[in-house]
mmCIF file with all atom_site columns, C-alpha atoms in Angstrom:
data_model
loop_
_atom_site.group_PDB
_atom_site.id
_atom_site.type_symbol
_atom_site.label_atom_id
_atom_site.label_alt_id
_atom_site.label_comp_id
_atom_site.label_asym_id
_atom_site.label_entity_id
_atom_site.label_seq_id
_atom_site.pdbx_PDB_ins_code
_atom_site.Cartn_x
_atom_site.Cartn_y
_atom_site.Cartn_z
_atom_site.occupancy
_atom_site.B_iso_or_equiv
_atom_site.pdbx_formal_charge
_atom_site.auth_seq_id
_atom_site.auth_comp_id
_atom_site.auth_asym_id
_atom_site.auth_atom_id
_atom_site.pdbx_PDB_model_num
ATOM 1   C CA . UNK A 1 1   ? 93.691 -28.108 29.228 1.00 52.00 ? 103 UNK A CA 1
ATOM 2   C CA . UNK A 1 2   ? 96.048 -31.005 29.944 1.00 66.00 ? 104 UNK A CA 1
ATOM 3   C CA . UNK A 1 3   ? 94.900 -34.601 29.659 1.00 70.00 ? 105 UNK A CA 1
ATOM 4   C CA . UNK A 1 4   ? 95.146 -35.035 33.415 1.00 67.00 ? 106 UNK A CA 1
ATOM 5   C CA . UNK A 1 5   ? 93.008 -31.941 34.067 1.00 72.00 ? 107 UNK A CA 1
ATOM 6   C CA . UNK A 1 6   ? 90.200 -33.454 31.970 1.00 73.00 ? 108 UNK A CA 1
ATOM 7   C CA . UNK A 1 7   ? 89.981 -36.368 34.403 1.00 74.00 ? 109 UNK A CA 1
ATOM 8   C CA . UNK A 1 8   ? 90.053 -34.308 37.598 1.00 78.00 ? 110 UNK A CA 1
ATOM 9   C CA . UNK A 1 9   ? 86.259 -34.043 37.440 1.00 82.00 ? 111 UNK A CA 1
ATOM 10  C CA . UNK A 1 10  ? 86.045 -37.840 37.302 1.00 89.00 ? 112 UNK A CA 1
ATOM 11  C CA . UNK A 1 11  ? 87.724 -38.265 40.704 1.00 91.00 ? 113 UNK A CA 1
ATOM 12  C CA . UNK A 1 12  ? 84.508 -39.372 42.430 1.00 93.00 ? 114 UNK A CA 1
ATOM 13  C CA . UNK A 1 13  ? 83.705 -41.806 39.603 1.00 95.00 ? 115 UNK A CA 1
ATOM 14  C CA . UNK A 1 14  ? 87.137 -43.436 39.939 1.00 95.00 ? 116 UNK A CA 1
ATOM 15  C CA . UNK A 1 15  ? 86.612 -43.755 43.687 1.00 96.00 ? 117 UNK A CA 1
ATOM 16  C CA . UNK A 1 16  ? 83.115 -45.169 43.445 1.00 96.00 ? 118 UNK A CA 1
ATOM 17  C CA . UNK A 1 17  ? 84.168 -47.645 40.769 1.00 97.00 ? 119 UNK A CA 1
ATOM 18  C CA . UNK A 1 18  ? 87.129 -48.636 42.954 1.00 97.00 ? 120 UNK A CA 1
ATOM 19  C CA . UNK A 1 19  ? 84.863 -49.432 45.912 1.00 97.00 ? 121 UNK A CA 1
ATOM 20  C CA . UNK A 1 20  ? 82.565 -51.416 43.614 1.00 97.00 ? 122 UNK A CA 1
ATOM 21  C CA . UNK A 1 21  ? 85.581 -53.336 42.287 1.00 98.00 ? 123 UNK A CA 1
ATOM 22  C CA . UNK A 1 22  ? 86.608 -54.206 45.861 1.00 97.00 ? 124 UNK A CA 1
ATOM 23  C CA . UNK A 1 23  ? 83.111 -55.502 46.548 1.00 96.00 ? 125 UNK A CA 1
ATOM 24  C CA . UNK A 1 24  ? 83.316 -57.538 43.327 1.00 97.00 ? 126 UNK A CA 1
ATOM 25  C CA . UNK A 1 25  ? 86.649 -59.028 44.489 1.00 95.00 ? 127 UNK A CA 1
ATOM 26  C CA . UNK A 1 26  ? 88.480 -57.442 41.555 1.00 97.00 ? 128 UNK A CA 1
ATOM 27  C CA . UNK A 1 27  ? 91.727 -56.376 43.209 1.00 97.00 ? 129 UNK A CA 1
ATOM 28  C CA . UNK A 1 28  ? 93.440 -55.393 39.972 1.00 98.00 ? 130 UNK A CA 1
ATOM 29  C CA . UNK A 1 29  ? 90.652 -53.050 38.847 1.00 98.00 ? 131 UNK A CA 1
ATOM 30  C CA . UNK A 1 30  ? 90.245 -51.593 42.354 1.00 98.00 ? 132 UNK A CA 1
ATOM 31  C CA . UNK A 1 31  ? 93.949 -50.826 42.634 1.00 97.00 ? 133 UNK A CA 1
ATOM 32  C CA . UNK A 1 32  ? 94.052 -49.174 39.213 1.00 97.00 ? 134 UNK A CA 1
ATOM 33  C CA . UNK A 1 33  ? 90.918 -47.129 39.905 1.00 97.00 ? 135 UNK A CA 1
ATOM 34  C CA . UNK A 1 34  ? 92.232 -45.881 43.260 1.00 96.00 ? 136 UNK A CA 1
ATOM 35  C CA . UNK A 1 35  ? 95.548 -45.007 41.589 1.00 95.00 ? 137 UNK A CA 1
ATOM 36  C CA . UNK A 1 36  ? 93.638 -43.120 38.897 1.00 93.00 ? 138 UNK A CA 1
ATOM 37  C CA . UNK A 1 37  ? 91.752 -41.244 41.619 1.00 93.00 ? 139 UNK A CA 1
ATOM 38  C CA . UNK A 1 38  ? 95.070 -40.341 43.237 1.00 93.00 ? 140 UNK A CA 1
ATOM 39  C CA . UNK A 1 39  ? 96.371 -39.005 39.920 1.00 90.00 ? 141 UNK A CA 1
ATOM 40  C CA . UNK A 1 40  ? 93.200 -36.990 39.428 1.00 90.00 ? 142 UNK A CA 1
ATOM 41  C CA . UNK A 1 41  ? 93.390 -35.458 42.911 1.00 89.00 ? 143 UNK A CA 1
ATOM 42  C CA . UNK A 1 42  ? 96.508 -36.331 44.876 1.00 86.00 ? 144 UNK A CA 1
ATOM 43  C CA . UNK A 1 43  ? 95.554 -34.130 47.828 1.00 88.00 ? 145 UNK A CA 1
ATOM 44  C CA . UNK A 1 44  ? 92.335 -35.992 48.582 1.00 90.00 ? 146 UNK A CA 1
ATOM 45  C CA . UNK A 1 45  ? 92.723 -38.823 51.095 1.00 91.00 ? 147 UNK A CA 1
ATOM 46  C CA . UNK A 1 46  ? 89.687 -40.860 49.978 1.00 93.00 ? 148 UNK A CA 1
ATOM 47  C CA . UNK A 1 47  ? 91.861 -42.990 47.696 1.00 92.00 ? 149 UNK A CA 1
ATOM 48  C CA . UNK A 1 48  ? 93.842 -44.010 50.823 1.00 95.00 ? 150 UNK A CA 1
ATOM 49  C CA . UNK A 1 49  ? 90.588 -45.057 52.462 1.00 97.00 ? 151 UNK A CA 1
ATOM 50  C CA . UNK A 1 50  ? 89.834 -47.079 49.323 1.00 97.00 ? 152 UNK A CA 1
ATOM 51  C CA . UNK A 1 51  ? 93.206 -48.820 49.421 1.00 97.00 ? 153 UNK A CA 1
ATOM 52  C CA . UNK A 1 52  ? 92.710 -49.495 53.134 1.00 98.00 ? 154 UNK A CA 1
ATOM 53  C CA . UNK A 1 53  ? 89.272 -50.913 52.361 1.00 97.00 ? 155 UNK A CA 1
ATOM 54  C CA . UNK A 1 54  ? 90.854 -53.215 49.787 1.00 98.00 ? 156 UNK A CA 1
ATOM 55  C CA . UNK A 1 55  ? 93.459 -54.340 52.332 1.00 98.00 ? 157 UNK A CA 1
ATOM 56  C CA . UNK A 1 56  ? 90.713 -54.946 54.910 1.00 97.00 ? 158 UNK A CA 1
ATOM 57  C CA . UNK A 1 57  ? 88.843 -57.148 52.431 1.00 96.00 ? 159 UNK A CA 1
ATOM 58  C CA . UNK A 1 58  ? 92.022 -59.126 51.833 1.00 97.00 ? 160 UNK A CA 1
ATOM 59  C CA . UNK A 1 59  ? 92.501 -59.369 55.640 1.00 96.00 ? 161 UNK A CA 1
ATOM 60  C CA . UNK A 1 60  ? 95.840 -57.604 55.334 1.00 97.00 ? 162 UNK A CA 1
ATOM 61  C CA . UNK A 1 61  ? 95.036 -55.954 58.635 1.00 97.00 ? 163 UNK A CA 1
ATOM 62  C CA . UNK A 1 62  ? 98.357 -54.206 59.299 1.00 97.00 ? 164 UNK A CA 1
ATOM 63  C CA . UNK A 1 63  ? 98.275 -52.643 55.847 1.00 98.00 ? 165 UNK A CA 1
ATOM 64  C CA . UNK A 1 64  ? 94.658 -51.564 56.344 1.00 98.00 ? 166 UNK A CA 1
ATOM 65  C CA . UNK A 1 65  ? 95.436 -50.123 59.783 1.00 98.00 ? 167 UNK A CA 1
ATOM 66  C CA . UNK A 1 66  ? 98.328 -48.124 58.343 1.00 98.00 ? 168 UNK A CA 1
ATOM 67  C CA . UNK A 1 67  ? 96.123 -46.707 55.567 1.00 97.00 ? 169 UNK A CA 1
ATOM 68  C CA . UNK A 1 68  ? 93.365 -45.619 57.934 1.00 98.00 ? 170 UNK A CA 1
ATOM 69  C CA . UNK A 1 69  ? 95.815 -44.190 60.476 1.00 98.00 ? 171 UNK A CA 1
ATOM 70  C CA . UNK A 1 70  ? 97.515 -42.130 57.750 1.00 97.00 ? 172 UNK A CA 1
ATOM 71  C CA . UNK A 1 71  ? 94.124 -40.647 56.818 1.00 97.00 ? 173 UNK A CA 1
ATOM 72  C CA . UNK A 1 72  ? 93.384 -39.855 60.462 1.00 97.00 ? 174 UNK A CA 1
ATOM 73  C CA . UNK A 1 73  ? 96.716 -38.021 60.732 1.00 97.00 ? 175 UNK A CA 1
ATOM 74  C CA . UNK A 1 74  ? 95.493 -35.742 57.927 1.00 94.00 ? 176 UNK A CA 1
ATOM 75  C CA . UNK A 1 75  ? 91.903 -35.544 59.154 1.00 95.00 ? 177 UNK A CA 1
ATOM 76  C CA . UNK A 1 76  ? 91.452 -36.698 62.788 1.00 96.00 ? 178 UNK A CA 1
ATOM 77  C CA . UNK A 1 77  ? 87.665 -36.265 62.548 1.00 95.00 ? 179 UNK A CA 1
ATOM 78  C CA . UNK A 1 78  ? 87.193 -38.546 59.514 1.00 96.00 ? 180 UNK A CA 1
ATOM 79  C CA . UNK A 1 79  ? 84.502 -40.933 60.723 1.00 97.00 ? 181 UNK A CA 1
ATOM 80  C CA . UNK A 1 80  ? 84.794 -43.308 57.764 1.00 96.00 ? 182 UNK A CA 1
ATOM 81  C CA . UNK A 1 81  ? 88.501 -43.877 58.384 1.00 98.00 ? 183 UNK A CA 1
ATOM 82  C CA . UNK A 1 82  ? 87.849 -44.158 62.123 1.00 98.00 ? 184 UNK A CA 1
ATOM 83  C CA . UNK A 1 83  ? 85.104 -46.780 61.623 1.00 98.00 ? 185 UNK A CA 1
ATOM 84  C CA . UNK A 1 84  ? 87.217 -48.844 59.228 1.00 98.00 ? 186 UNK A CA 1
ATOM 85  C CA . UNK A 1 85  ? 90.182 -48.554 61.595 1.00 98.00 ? 187 UNK A CA 1
ATOM 86  C CA . UNK A 1 86  ? 87.938 -49.778 64.411 1.00 97.00 ? 188 UNK A CA 1
ATOM 87  C CA . UNK A 1 87  ? 86.890 -52.786 62.331 1.00 97.00 ? 189 UNK A CA 1
ATOM 88  C CA . UNK A 1 88  ? 90.504 -53.544 61.372 1.00 97.00 ? 190 UNK A CA 1
ATOM 89  C CA . UNK A 1 89  ? 91.708 -53.291 64.971 1.00 97.00 ? 191 UNK A CA 1
ATOM 90  C CA . UNK A 1 90  ? 88.837 -55.395 66.295 1.00 95.00 ? 192 UNK A CA 1
ATOM 91  C CA . UNK A 1 91  ? 89.946 -58.219 64.008 1.00 94.00 ? 193 UNK A CA 1
ATOM 92  C CA . UNK A 1 92  ? 93.474 -58.043 65.424 1.00 92.00 ? 194 UNK A CA 1
ATOM 93  C CA . UNK A 1 93  ? 93.673 -60.263 68.533 1.00 88.00 ? 195 UNK A CA 1
ATOM 94  C CA . UNK A 1 94  ? 95.631 -57.817 70.705 1.00 92.00 ? 196 UNK A CA 1
ATOM 95  C CA . UNK A 1 95  ? 93.652 -54.717 69.684 1.00 94.00 ? 197 UNK A CA 1
ATOM 96  C CA . UNK A 1 96  ? 90.010 -55.819 69.937 1.00 93.00 ? 198 UNK A CA 1
ATOM 97  C CA . UNK A 1 97  ? 89.226 -53.395 72.767 1.00 94.00 ? 199 UNK A CA 1
ATOM 98  C CA . UNK A 1 98  ? 90.944 -50.510 70.992 1.00 96.00 ? 200 UNK A CA 1
ATOM 99  C CA . UNK A 1 99  ? 88.895 -51.215 67.866 1.00 96.00 ? 201 UNK A CA 1
ATOM 100 C CA . UNK A 1 100 ? 85.714 -51.555 69.876 1.00 95.00 ? 202 UNK A CA 1
ATOM 101 C CA . UNK A 1 101 ? 86.379 -48.172 71.505 1.00 96.00 ? 203 UNK A CA 1
ATOM 102 C CA . UNK A 1 102 ? 86.704 -46.485 68.092 1.00 97.00 ? 204 UNK A CA 1
ATOM 103 C CA . UNK A 1 103 ? 83.488 -48.126 66.924 1.00 97.00 ? 205 UNK A CA 1
ATOM 104 C CA . UNK A 1 104 ? 81.698 -46.916 70.081 1.00 96.00 ? 206 UNK A CA 1
ATOM 105 C CA . UNK A 1 105 ? 82.691 -43.380 69.052 1.00 96.00 ? 207 UNK A CA 1
ATOM 106 C CA . UNK A 1 106 ? 81.570 -43.728 65.441 1.00 97.00 ? 208 UNK A CA 1
ATOM 107 C CA . UNK A 1 107 ? 78.261 -45.390 66.332 1.00 96.00 ? 209 UNK A CA 1
ATOM 108 C CA . UNK A 1 108 ? 77.233 -41.928 67.579 1.00 96.00 ? 210 UNK A CA 1
ATOM 109 C CA . UNK A 1 109 ? 77.866 -40.427 64.123 1.00 95.00 ? 211 UNK A CA 1
ATOM 110 C CA . UNK A 1 110 ? 75.318 -38.157 62.497 1.00 95.00 ? 212 UNK A CA 1
ATOM 111 C CA . UNK A 1 111 ? 76.002 -40.030 59.231 1.00 96.00 ? 213 UNK A CA 1
ATOM 112 C CA . UNK A 1 112 ? 73.469 -42.873 59.154 1.00 96.00 ? 214 UNK A CA 1
ATOM 113 C CA . UNK A 1 113 ? 75.726 -45.120 57.059 1.00 96.00 ? 215 UNK A CA 1
ATOM 114 C CA . UNK A 1 114 ? 78.701 -44.759 59.418 1.00 97.00 ? 216 UNK A CA 1
ATOM 115 C CA . UNK A 1 115 ? 76.355 -45.335 62.344 1.00 97.00 ? 217 UNK A CA 1
ATOM 116 C CA . UNK A 1 116 ? 74.959 -48.530 60.771 1.00 97.00 ? 218 UNK A CA 1
ATOM 117 C CA . UNK A 1 117 ? 78.425 -49.787 59.791 1.00 97.00 ? 219 UNK A CA 1
ATOM 118 C CA . UNK A 1 118 ? 79.708 -49.226 63.324 1.00 97.00 ? 220 UNK A CA 1
ATOM 119 C CA . UNK A 1 119 ? 76.686 -50.863 64.971 1.00 97.00 ? 221 UNK A CA 1
ATOM 120 C CA . UNK A 1 120 ? 76.920 -53.885 62.679 1.00 97.00 ? 222 UNK A CA 1
ATOM 121 C CA . UNK A 1 121 ? 80.631 -54.229 63.489 1.00 96.00 ? 223 UNK A CA 1
ATOM 122 C CA . UNK A 1 122 ? 79.947 -53.952 67.240 1.00 96.00 ? 224 UNK A CA 1
ATOM 123 C CA . UNK A 1 123 ? 77.228 -56.616 66.975 1.00 95.00 ? 225 UNK A CA 1
ATOM 124 C CA . UNK A 1 124 ? 79.673 -58.873 65.114 1.00 93.00 ? 226 UNK A CA 1
ATOM 125 C CA . UNK A 1 125 ? 82.332 -58.355 67.796 1.00 92.00 ? 227 UNK A CA 1
ATOM 126 C CA . UNK A 1 126 ? 79.867 -59.198 70.565 1.00 91.00 ? 228 UNK A CA 1
ATOM 127 C CA . UNK A 1 127 ? 78.550 -62.284 68.791 1.00 90.00 ? 229 UNK A CA 1
ATOM 128 C CA . UNK A 1 128 ? 81.684 -63.767 67.246 1.00 87.00 ? 230 UNK A CA 1
ATOM 129 C CA . UNK A 1 129 ? 84.833 -62.168 68.628 1.00 85.00 ? 231 UNK A CA 1
ATOM 130 C CA . UNK A 1 130 ? 84.073 -61.865 72.330 1.00 76.00 ? 232 UNK A CA 1
ATOM 131 C CA . UNK A 1 131 ? 81.837 -64.941 72.528 1.00 65.00 ? 233 UNK A CA 1
ATOM 132 C CA . UNK A 1 132 ? 82.106 -67.601 75.170 1.00 65.00 ? 234 UNK A CA 1
ATOM 133 C CA . UNK A 1 133 ? 83.342 -70.956 73.847 1.00 61.00 ? 235 UNK A CA 1
ATOM 134 C CA . UNK A 1 134 ? 80.645 -73.550 73.217 1.00 63.00 ? 236 UNK A CA 1
ATOM 135 C CA . UNK A 1 135 ? 80.887 -76.934 74.962 1.00 65.00 ? 237 UNK A CA 1
ATOM 136 C CA . UNK A 1 136 ? 82.315 -78.459 71.772 1.00 63.00 ? 238 UNK A CA 1
ATOM 137 C CA . UNK A 1 137 ? 85.072 -75.821 71.670 1.00 58.00 ? 239 UNK A CA 1
ATOM 138 C CA . UNK A 1 138 ? 86.126 -76.349 75.277 1.00 58.00 ? 240 UNK A CA 1
ATOM 139 C CA . UNK A 1 139 ? 88.552 -79.210 75.626 1.00 63.00 ? 241 UNK A CA 1
ATOM 140 C CA . UNK A 1 140 ? 88.201 -81.005 78.898 1.00 59.00 ? 242 UNK A CA 1
ATOM 141 C CA . UNK A 1 141 ? 91.259 -82.645 80.374 1.00 61.00 ? 243 UNK A CA 1
ATOM 142 C CA . UNK A 1 142 ? 91.173 -86.401 80.030 1.00 63.00 ? 244 UNK A CA 1
ATOM 143 C CA . UNK A 1 143 ? 90.722 -88.315 83.246 1.00 61.00 ? 245 UNK A CA 1
ATOM 144 C CA . UNK A 1 144 ? 93.699 -90.382 84.258 1.00 64.00 ? 246 UNK A CA 1
ATOM 145 C CA . UNK A 1 145 ? 93.189 -94.120 84.071 1.00 62.00 ? 247 UNK A CA 1
ATOM 146 C CA . UNK A 1 146 ? 93.304 -95.884 87.444 1.00 59.00 ? 248 UNK A CA 1
#
């Protein structure tokens, strides 16, 4: 058995540790763990979702969008990639509606975690992205002196 074959069974552990590293703001560890997952199983697209998740956390939205779209080209029904793509697009000023549409699809998921993620993102969009400006945010034109 080759050295690489020994680690193929650890694919899920590399992925999980990578997601934990992202949540701990450890970009270096997350990147290395997702790369290790790719070496262990290069055909699985979950490492691309992980790298997209890392990019989303860093607000590198175009990079995140590209990662999630590449997964959806492989697996158009992947609800995790679709939900994260919806979040990424909704944070992009010109694509808020497109992102919201994807999240409306994934909020109907049978996976309770995807459903909750999508609903939370939709609530955030309604409250903070599509909100009406408060009186302090609206600049009134100054009256001309007579």
